[in-house]
Amino acid sequence: MPEDHRMPDHTETLGAALVRHGIGRRDLLRFALAMTASLALPPGIAPVMAENLARAKRRSVIWLSIQDCTGCLEALLQSSSPTLESIIFDFISLDYQETLMAAAGSTADRMLWDAVAANKGEYLLAIDGSIPVKDGGVYALTGGRSTVGIVEALAADAKAVLAIGTCAAYGGIPKAYPNPTGAVGVEDLISGTPIVNIPGCPPMPDVLSGILVYFISFGRLPALDERKRPLAYYGTTIHDRCYRRSFYDRGQFAQSFDDDGARQGWCLFELGCKGPITHNACASLKWGGGTSFPIESGHGCLGCAEPNFWDAGSFYTSLAGGSPTGWQNASMAAAVGLAGGAAAALLARDKADPDPEETPP
Ligand code: SF4
Ligand code: SF4
Ligand code: F3S
């Protein structure tokens, strides 16, 4: 029996598709207002975004999962603004995603290459997981081909590549010592096609939604920083937006996860929080539809969105290093560029009690 893998219809406008789903212009404007806020754009742009979205066609997205744990996709399925489900049905045409698609084997393989041929130069290539390049890339094969070659071929014909998660952006956990497969991030392999890094282990679902909606609305990528991360979401650190920041500035640091300070919401810096050097939107967008984020749940940030996560590790060692009351706290705090408040507080405390070995009360 011939296999049926017809390509999806990319000619319908989003406006028409949304009307079909009972979503009117006012809803679309409300949605655009929420997205402009998420993307840190002036609210005046919302009507333009709504108009552009209504006129836009669904954009083909081809999604490869390589050395991944499925955590990125799991997290993205929990997106709340809009849900990935609605993105898939309304905003993009997800033409290939091995985990979500029903097809398998040679049918899936043919769908991949048909989608590439039909959308050459126009599709977005999404990648989660790192790419193993050691030994000719034998550690990840799809349809008998090395994923190194597949990524290179697909990236060459893509409009842009979205490196989703810390593994795809920087190599992540598969790259951790001793990195037996020679895992690398997308930017270590690909040049010549624009790349957007969306780090996080997993990344924030609302960040991917924002990038997709921006791209569909304006036909270009949002402003990126020097690490190819969207500035709107990675332009500040967790520390910059953390609700415990006033405790940090006053030098009030929990010394254990169950002491009185921790119960009162004091800063988790001395318990190893990496918020001061981690760029991500957790403290502002939060997870679970704005419910909470790791620090609000009582645990310091692990730095999961930064390069060298996991090897940088030392999850419970303060960024200030060593003894929690040592002199090195203040000098190290200054070295990692912490705001003056905590460094000054540590310095004042250390001056009052210069014995680096003393146990805090
Ligand atoms: Fe899994 Fe984290 Fe890698 Fe995503 S970034 S594939 S959640 S290990
Ligand atoms: Fe929040 Fe961590 Fe900064 Fe303390 S060190 S204010 S807990 S981000
Ligand atoms: Fe990761 Fe830190 Fe956010 S550990 S989930 S970047 S608070």
CSV table of C-alpha atoms and ligand atoms in Angstrom, one decimal:
chain,number,residue,atom,x,y,z
A,1,MET,CA,0.0,0.0,0.0
A,2,PRO,CA,1.4,3.4,-0.9
A,3,GLU,CA,2.4,5.5,2.2
A,4,ASP,CA,0.4,8.7,2.7
A,5,HIS,CA,2.6,11.5,4.0
A,6,ARG,CA,1.1,14.5,2.3
A,7,MET,CA,2.6,17.9,3.2
A,8,PRO,CA,0.5,20.1,5.4
A,9,ASP,CA,-1.2,23.2,3.9
A,10,HIS,CA,1.0,26.3,4.6
A,11,THR,CA,-1.2,28.7,2.5
A,12,GLU,CA,-3.9,29.5,5.1
A,13,THR,CA,-3.3,32.7,7.0
A,14,LEU,CA,-3.1,32.7,10.8
A,15,GLY,CA,-6.1,35.0,10.9
A,16,ALA,CA,-8.2,32.5,9.0
A,17,ALA,CA,-7.0,29.6,11.1
A,18,LEU,CA,-7.7,31.5,14.4
A,19,VAL,CA,-11.2,32.4,13.2
A,20,ARG,CA,-11.7,28.7,12.5
A,21,HIS,CA,-10.8,28.1,16.1
A,22,GLY,CA,-13.3,30.8,17.3
A,23,ILE,CA,-10.5,33.3,18.2
A,24,GLY,CA,-11.5,36.8,17.1
A,25,ARG,CA,-9.5,40.0,16.5
A,26,ARG,CA,-9.9,41.3,20.0
A,27,ASP,CA,-8.5,38.0,21.4
A,28,LEU,CA,-5.6,38.3,19.0
A,29,LEU,CA,-4.9,41.9,20.2
A,30,ARG,CA,-5.0,40.8,23.8
A,31,PHE,CA,-2.6,38.0,23.0
A,32,ALA,CA,-0.3,40.4,21.1
A,33,LEU,CA,-0.3,42.7,24.2
A,34,ALA,CA,0.8,39.8,26.4
A,35,MET,CA,3.5,38.8,24.0
A,36,THR,CA,4.9,42.3,23.6
A,37,ALA,CA,5.1,42.5,27.4
A,38,SER,CA,6.9,39.1,27.5
A,39,LEU,CA,9.3,40.3,24.8
A,40,ALA,CA,9.9,43.6,26.5
A,41,LEU,CA,8.5,45.5,23.5
A,42,PRO,CA,6.7,48.8,23.8
A,43,PRO,CA,2.9,48.1,24.1
A,44,GLY,CA,2.3,50.4,21.1
A,45,ILE,CA,3.7,47.6,18.9
A,46,ALA,CA,0.9,45.2,19.9
A,47,PRO,CA,-1.6,46.3,17.2
A,48,VAL,CA,1.1,45.9,14.6
A,49,MET,CA,2.0,42.5,15.9
A,50,ALA,CA,-1.7,41.4,15.9
A,51,GLU,CA,-2.1,42.7,12.3
A,52,ASN,CA,1.0,40.9,11.2
A,53,LEU,CA,0.0,37.7,12.9
A,54,ALA,CA,-3.4,37.8,11.3
A,55,ARG,CA,-1.8,38.1,7.8
A,56,ALA,CA,1.1,35.6,8.4
A,57,LYS,CA,1.2,32.1,7.1
A,58,ARG,CA,2.1,29.2,9.3
A,59,ARG,CA,5.8,28.8,9.4
A,60,SER,CA,7.3,25.4,8.8
A,61,VAL,CA,9.3,24.1,11.8
A,62,ILE,CA,11.5,21.0,11.5
A,63,TRP,CA,12.6,19.8,14.9
A,64,LEU,CA,15.5,17.4,15.5
A,65,SER,CA,16.1,15.7,18.9
A,66,ILE,CA,19.6,14.5,19.2
A,67,GLN,CA,21.4,13.7,22.5
A,68,ASP,CA,18.5,14.8,24.6
A,69,CYS,CA,16.6,13.5,27.6
A,70,THR,CA,13.2,14.7,26.3
A,71,GLY,CA,13.1,17.2,29.2
A,72,CYS,CA,13.2,20.2,26.9
A,73,LEU,CA,10.2,19.0,24.9
A,74,GLU,CA,8.4,18.0,28.1
A,75,ALA,CA,8.9,21.5,29.5
A,76,LEU,CA,7.8,23.1,26.3
A,77,LEU,CA,4.6,21.2,26.2
A,78,GLN,CA,3.8,23.0,29.5
A,79,SER,CA,4.0,26.4,27.8
A,80,SER,CA,1.3,28.7,29.0
A,81,SER,CA,1.4,31.7,26.7
A,82,PRO,CA,0.5,30.4,24.2
A,83,THR,CA,0.6,26.6,24.9
A,84,LEU,CA,2.8,24.7,22.6
A,85,GLU,CA,-0.2,22.8,21.5
A,86,SER,CA,-1.8,25.9,20.2
A,87,ILE,CA,1.5,27.0,18.7
A,88,ILE,CA,1.6,23.7,16.8
A,89,PHE,CA,-2.0,24.0,15.6
A,90,ASP,CA,-2.3,27.7,15.1
A,91,PHE,CA,1.1,29.4,14.6
A,92,ILE,CA,3.5,26.9,13.1
A,93,SER,CA,3.5,23.8,11.0
A,94,LEU,CA,5.5,21.3,13.0
A,95,ASP,CA,6.5,19.2,10.0
A,96,TYR,CA,8.9,16.9,11.7
A,97,GLN,CA,9.3,16.0,15.4
A,98,GLU,CA,10.3,12.4,16.1
A,99,THR,CA,8.8,12.2,19.6
A,100,LEU,CA,5.4,13.7,18.8
A,101,MET,CA,4.8,12.4,15.4
A,102,ALA,CA,2.9,9.1,14.8
A,103,ALA,CA,5.0,8.1,11.8
A,104,ALA,CA,8.2,6.0,12.3
A,105,GLY,CA,11.0,4.4,10.3
A,106,SER,CA,11.3,5.1,6.6
A,107,THR,CA,8.0,7.0,6.5
A,108,ALA,CA,9.3,9.4,9.1
A,109,ASP,CA,12.6,9.7,7.3
A,110,ARG,CA,10.8,10.5,4.1
A,111,MET,CA,8.6,13.1,5.8
A,112,LEU,CA,11.8,14.8,7.0
A,113,TRP,CA,13.4,15.2,3.6
A,114,ASP,CA,10.0,16.0,1.9
A,115,ALA,CA,9.5,18.8,4.5
A,116,VAL,CA,13.0,20.1,3.8
A,117,ALA,CA,12.5,20.1,0.1
A,118,ALA,CA,9.1,21.8,0.3
A,119,ASN,CA,10.2,24.6,2.6
A,120,LYS,CA,13.8,25.1,1.5
A,121,GLY,CA,15.2,28.3,2.8
A,122,GLU,CA,12.1,29.1,4.8
A,123,TYR,CA,11.8,26.6,7.6
A,124,LEU,CA,13.0,27.1,11.1
A,125,LEU,CA,15.2,24.3,12.3
A,126,ALA,CA,14.7,23.5,16.0
A,127,ILE,CA,17.3,21.3,17.8
A,128,ASP,CA,17.2,19.9,21.3
A,129,GLY,CA,20.0,17.8,22.7
A,130,SER,CA,23.7,18.1,21.9
A,131,ILE,CA,25.4,16.7,18.8
A,132,PRO,CA,28.0,13.9,19.2
A,133,VAL,CA,30.9,14.6,16.8
A,134,LYS,CA,33.4,12.0,18.0
A,135,ASP,CA,34.3,9.0,15.9
A,136,GLY,CA,32.6,10.4,12.8
A,137,GLY,CA,29.4,11.0,14.7
A,138,VAL,CA,28.5,7.3,15.2
A,139,TYR,CA,26.9,7.9,18.6
A,140,ALA,CA,23.7,9.3,17.1
A,141,LEU,CA,22.4,7.9,13.8
A,142,THR,CA,19.0,8.6,12.2
A,143,GLY,CA,18.0,6.4,9.2
A,144,GLY,CA,21.5,5.1,9.1
A,145,ARG,CA,23.0,8.6,8.8
A,146,SER,CA,25.1,10.5,11.3
A,147,THR,CA,23.2,13.3,12.9
A,148,VAL,CA,26.3,15.5,12.3
A,149,GLY,CA,25.6,15.3,8.6
A,150,ILE,CA,21.9,15.7,9.0
A,151,VAL,CA,22.3,18.8,11.1
A,152,GLU,CA,24.8,20.3,8.7
A,153,ALA,CA,22.5,19.6,5.7
A,154,LEU,CA,19.3,20.9,7.4
A,155,ALA,CA,20.9,24.0,8.8
A,156,ALA,CA,22.3,25.0,5.4
A,157,ASP,CA,18.7,25.2,4.1
A,158,ALA,CA,17.1,26.7,7.2
A,159,LYS,CA,16.0,30.3,7.7
A,160,ALA,CA,17.4,30.1,11.2
A,161,VAL,CA,18.4,27.5,13.8
A,162,LEU,CA,16.8,27.4,17.3
A,163,ALA,CA,19.2,25.7,19.7
A,164,ILE,CA,16.7,24.7,22.4
A,165,GLY,CA,18.0,23.9,25.8
A,166,THR,CA,21.5,24.0,27.3
A,167,CYS,CA,22.5,20.8,25.5
A,168,ALA,CA,21.8,22.2,22.1
A,169,ALA,CA,23.2,25.6,23.0
A,170,TYR,CA,26.4,24.6,24.7
A,171,GLY,CA,26.6,20.8,24.9
A,172,GLY,CA,25.0,20.6,28.3
A,173,ILE,CA,25.0,17.4,30.4
A,174,PRO,CA,26.2,15.1,27.5
A,175,LYS,CA,29.3,17.4,27.2
A,176,ALA,CA,30.1,16.9,30.9
A,177,TYR,CA,33.5,15.3,31.7
A,178,PRO,CA,34.6,13.0,30.3
A,179,ASN,CA,32.3,13.7,27.3
A,180,PRO,CA,32.6,10.2,25.8
A,181,THR,CA,30.7,11.1,22.6
A,182,GLY,CA,32.4,14.4,21.8
A,183,ALA,CA,29.2,16.3,22.4
A,184,VAL,CA,29.0,19.9,21.2
A,185,GLY,CA,26.4,22.6,20.9
A,186,VAL,CA,24.9,23.7,17.6
A,187,GLU,CA,27.0,26.8,17.3
A,188,ASP,CA,30.2,24.7,17.5
A,189,LEU,CA,29.1,22.9,14.4
A,190,ILE,CA,27.1,25.3,12.3
A,191,SER,CA,28.1,28.6,10.7
A,192,GLY,CA,26.5,30.6,8.0
A,193,THR,CA,22.9,30.3,9.3
A,194,PRO,CA,21.6,32.5,12.1
A,195,ILE,CA,21.4,30.7,15.4
A,196,VAL,CA,19.3,31.5,18.4
A,197,ASN,CA,20.5,30.0,21.7
A,198,ILE,CA,17.6,29.3,24.1
A,199,PRO,CA,19.6,27.8,27.1
A,200,GLY,CA,18.1,26.3,30.2
A,201,CYS,CA,17.9,22.7,31.4
A,202,PRO,CA,15.2,22.7,30.4
A,203,PRO,CA,14.6,26.1,28.8
A,204,MET,CA,11.6,28.2,29.7
A,205,PRO,CA,8.6,27.3,27.5
A,206,ASP,CA,7.4,30.9,27.4
A,207,VAL,CA,10.7,32.0,25.9
A,208,LEU,CA,10.3,29.7,22.9
A,209,SER,CA,6.7,30.9,22.5
A,210,GLY,CA,7.9,34.5,22.5
A,211,ILE,CA,10.7,33.9,19.9
A,212,LEU,CA,8.4,32.0,17.6
A,213,VAL,CA,5.6,34.6,17.8
A,214,TYR,CA,8.2,37.4,17.2
A,215,PHE,CA,9.6,35.6,14.2
A,216,ILE,CA,6.2,34.9,12.7
A,217,SER,CA,5.0,38.5,13.3
A,218,PHE,CA,8.1,40.4,12.0
A,219,GLY,CA,9.9,37.9,9.8
A,220,ARG,CA,13.1,38.3,11.7
A,221,LEU,CA,14.8,37.2,14.9
A,222,PRO,CA,14.6,39.3,18.1
A,223,ALA,CA,17.7,41.1,19.3
A,224,LEU,CA,20.3,38.8,20.6
A,225,ASP,CA,23.2,39.2,23.0
A,226,GLU,CA,26.8,38.1,22.3
A,227,ARG,CA,26.0,34.5,23.2
A,228,LYS,CA,23.1,34.5,20.6
A,229,ARG,CA,20.5,34.6,23.4
A,230,PRO,CA,17.3,36.8,23.0
A,231,LEU,CA,18.0,39.9,25.0
A,232,ALA,CA,14.4,40.2,26.1
A,233,TYR,CA,14.8,37.0,28.1
A,234,TYR,CA,18.5,36.7,28.9
A,235,GLY,CA,19.5,40.3,29.2
A,236,THR,CA,19.3,40.2,33.0
A,237,THR,CA,20.4,37.7,35.6
A,238,ILE,CA,18.1,35.7,37.9
A,239,HIS,CA,19.7,37.9,40.7
A,240,ASP,CA,18.6,41.1,39.0
A,241,ARG,CA,14.9,40.1,39.3
A,242,CYS,CA,15.0,37.9,42.4
A,243,TYR,CA,12.4,38.7,45.1
A,244,ARG,CA,15.1,37.8,47.7
A,245,ARG,CA,17.3,40.5,46.5
A,246,SER,CA,16.5,42.9,49.3
A,247,PHE,CA,17.9,40.3,51.8
A,248,TYR,CA,21.0,40.0,49.7
A,249,ASP,CA,21.5,43.8,49.7
A,250,ARG,CA,21.0,43.9,53.4
A,251,GLY,CA,23.5,41.0,53.9
A,252,GLN,CA,20.9,38.6,55.3
A,253,PHE,CA,22.0,35.1,54.1
A,254,ALA,CA,20.4,31.8,55.1
A,255,GLN,CA,23.2,29.5,56.4
A,256,SER,CA,21.2,26.2,55.9
A,257,PHE,CA,18.0,25.3,54.1
A,258,ASP,CA,16.1,25.0,57.3
A,259,ASP,CA,17.4,27.8,59.5
A,260,ASP,CA,15.4,30.8,60.6
A,261,GLY,CA,16.8,32.9,57.8
A,262,ALA,CA,15.7,30.4,55.2
A,263,ARG,CA,12.2,30.3,56.7
A,264,GLN,CA,12.0,34.1,56.4
A,265,GLY,CA,13.0,34.0,52.8
A,266,TRP,CA,16.6,35.3,53.2
A,267,CYS,CA,19.0,35.2,50.3
A,268,LEU,CA,20.4,31.7,49.3
A,269,PHE,CA,23.8,33.1,48.1
A,270,GLU,CA,25.8,31.3,50.7
A,271,LEU,CA,24.0,28.1,50.1
A,272,GLY,CA,25.4,28.1,46.5
A,273,CYS,CA,22.8,30.1,44.6
A,274,LYS,CA,24.2,30.9,41.1
A,275,GLY,CA,21.6,33.5,40.4
A,276,PRO,CA,24.1,36.3,40.2
A,277,ILE,CA,25.9,34.9,37.2
A,278,THR,CA,22.9,33.1,35.5
A,279,HIS,CA,21.0,34.8,32.7
A,280,ASN,CA,17.5,33.5,32.3
A,281,ALA,CA,13.9,34.8,32.8
A,282,CYS,CA,12.9,32.4,35.7
A,283,ALA,CA,12.6,35.2,38.3
A,284,SER,CA,10.3,37.3,36.1
A,285,LEU,CA,8.2,34.8,34.0
A,286,LYS,CA,8.4,31.9,36.5
A,287,TRP,CA,7.5,28.3,35.7
A,288,GLY,CA,4.1,26.6,35.6
A,289,GLY,CA,2.2,29.5,34.2
A,290,GLY,CA,3.8,32.0,36.5
A,291,THR,CA,3.5,29.9,39.6
A,292,SER,CA,7.1,29.7,41.0
A,293,PHE,CA,10.7,29.1,40.2
A,294,PRO,CA,13.5,27.2,42.0
A,295,ILE,CA,14.5,30.0,44.4
A,296,GLU,CA,10.9,30.6,45.3
A,297,SER,CA,10.7,26.9,46.1
A,298,GLY,CA,13.6,27.3,48.5
A,299,HIS,CA,16.6,26.1,46.4
A,300,GLY,CA,19.3,28.2,44.9
A,301,CYS,CA,19.7,28.6,41.2
A,302,LEU,CA,22.0,25.9,39.8
A,303,GLY,CA,23.1,28.0,36.8
A,304,CYS,CA,21.4,25.6,34.4
A,305,ALA,CA,21.3,28.2,31.6
A,306,GLU,CA,25.0,29.0,31.5
A,307,PRO,CA,27.8,27.4,29.5
A,308,ASN,CA,29.6,24.5,31.2
A,309,PHE,CA,26.5,23.5,33.2
A,310,TRP,CA,27.0,20.7,34.5
A,311,ASP,CA,30.8,20.7,34.9
A,312,ALA,CA,30.8,24.1,36.5
A,313,GLY,CA,28.6,22.4,39.1
A,314,SER,CA,29.5,22.9,42.8
A,315,PHE,CA,25.8,23.4,43.4
A,316,TYR,CA,26.1,24.0,47.2
A,317,THR,CA,29.4,26.0,47.2
A,318,SER,CA,28.9,29.7,47.4
A,319,LEU,CA,30.1,31.7,44.4
A,320,ALA,CA,32.2,33.5,46.9
A,321,GLY,CA,34.0,30.2,47.4
A,322,GLY,CA,35.4,28.2,50.3
A,323,SER,CA,34.5,29.1,53.9
A,324,PRO,CA,31.2,30.9,54.1
A,325,THR,CA,32.7,33.6,56.3
A,326,GLY,CA,36.2,33.8,54.7
A,327,TRP,CA,37.8,37.0,53.4
A,328,GLN,CA,37.7,35.5,50.0
A,329,ASN,CA,33.9,35.9,50.1
A,330,ALA,CA,34.1,39.6,49.5
A,331,SER,CA,37.0,39.6,47.1
A,332,MET,CA,35.4,36.7,45.1
A,333,ALA,CA,32.0,38.4,45.2
A,334,ALA,CA,33.7,41.5,43.6
A,335,ALA,CA,35.5,39.2,41.1
A,336,VAL,CA,32.3,37.7,39.8
A,337,GLY,CA,30.8,41.2,39.5
A,338,LEU,CA,28.2,41.0,42.2
A,339,ALA,CA,26.4,44.1,43.2
A,340,GLY,CA,28.1,46.1,45.9
A,341,GLY,CA,25.5,45.4,48.6
A,342,ALA,CA,26.4,41.8,49.4
A,343,ALA,CA,30.1,42.2,48.8
A,344,ALA,CA,30.1,45.2,51.2
A,345,ALA,CA,28.0,43.3,53.7
A,346,LEU,CA,30.3,40.3,53.6
A,347,LEU,CA,33.3,42.5,53.8
A,348,ALA,CA,31.9,44.4,56.8
A,349,ARG,CA,31.1,41.1,58.6
A,350,ASP,CA,34.5,39.6,57.7
A,351,LYS,CA,36.3,42.7,59.0
A,352,ALA,CA,34.3,42.5,62.3
A,353,ASP,CA,35.4,38.9,62.5
A,354,PRO,CA,38.4,38.1,60.4
A,355,ASP,CA,38.8,34.5,61.5
A,356,PRO,CA,38.0,32.6,58.3
A,357,GLU,CA,37.5,29.3,60.2
A,358,GLU,CA,34.8,30.6,62.5
A,359,THR,CA,31.5,28.8,62.2
A,360,PRO,CA,28.6,31.2,61.7
A,361,PRO,CA,26.2,31.4,64.6
B,1,SF4,FE1,17.5,17.3,28.9
B,1,SF4,FE2,18.4,19.6,30.0
B,1,SF4,FE3,19.5,18.7,27.8
B,1,SF4,FE4,17.1,19.7,27.7
B,1,SF4,S1,18.9,20.8,28.2
B,1,SF4,S2,17.8,17.8,26.7
B,1,SF4,S3,16.2,19.1,29.7
B,1,SF4,S4,19.5,17.6,29.8
B,2,SF4,FE1,18.1,35.6,44.8
B,2,SF4,FE2,20.2,34.0,44.6
B,2,SF4,FE3,20.6,36.6,44.2
B,2,SF4,FE4,20.1,35.7,46.7
B,2,SF4,S1,21.9,35.2,45.4
B,2,SF4,S2,19.1,37.4,45.7
B,2,SF4,S3,18.6,34.0,46.3
B,2,SF4,S4,19.4,35.2,43.0
B,3,F3S,FE1,17.8,27.0,35.9
B,3,F3S,FE2,18.4,28.8,37.7
B,3,F3S,FE3,16.1,29.0,36.4
B,3,F3S,S1,18.7,26.6,37.8
B,3,F3S,S2,15.6,26.9,36.0
B,3,F3S,S3,18.2,29.2,35.5
B,3,F3S,S4,16.5,29.5,38.5
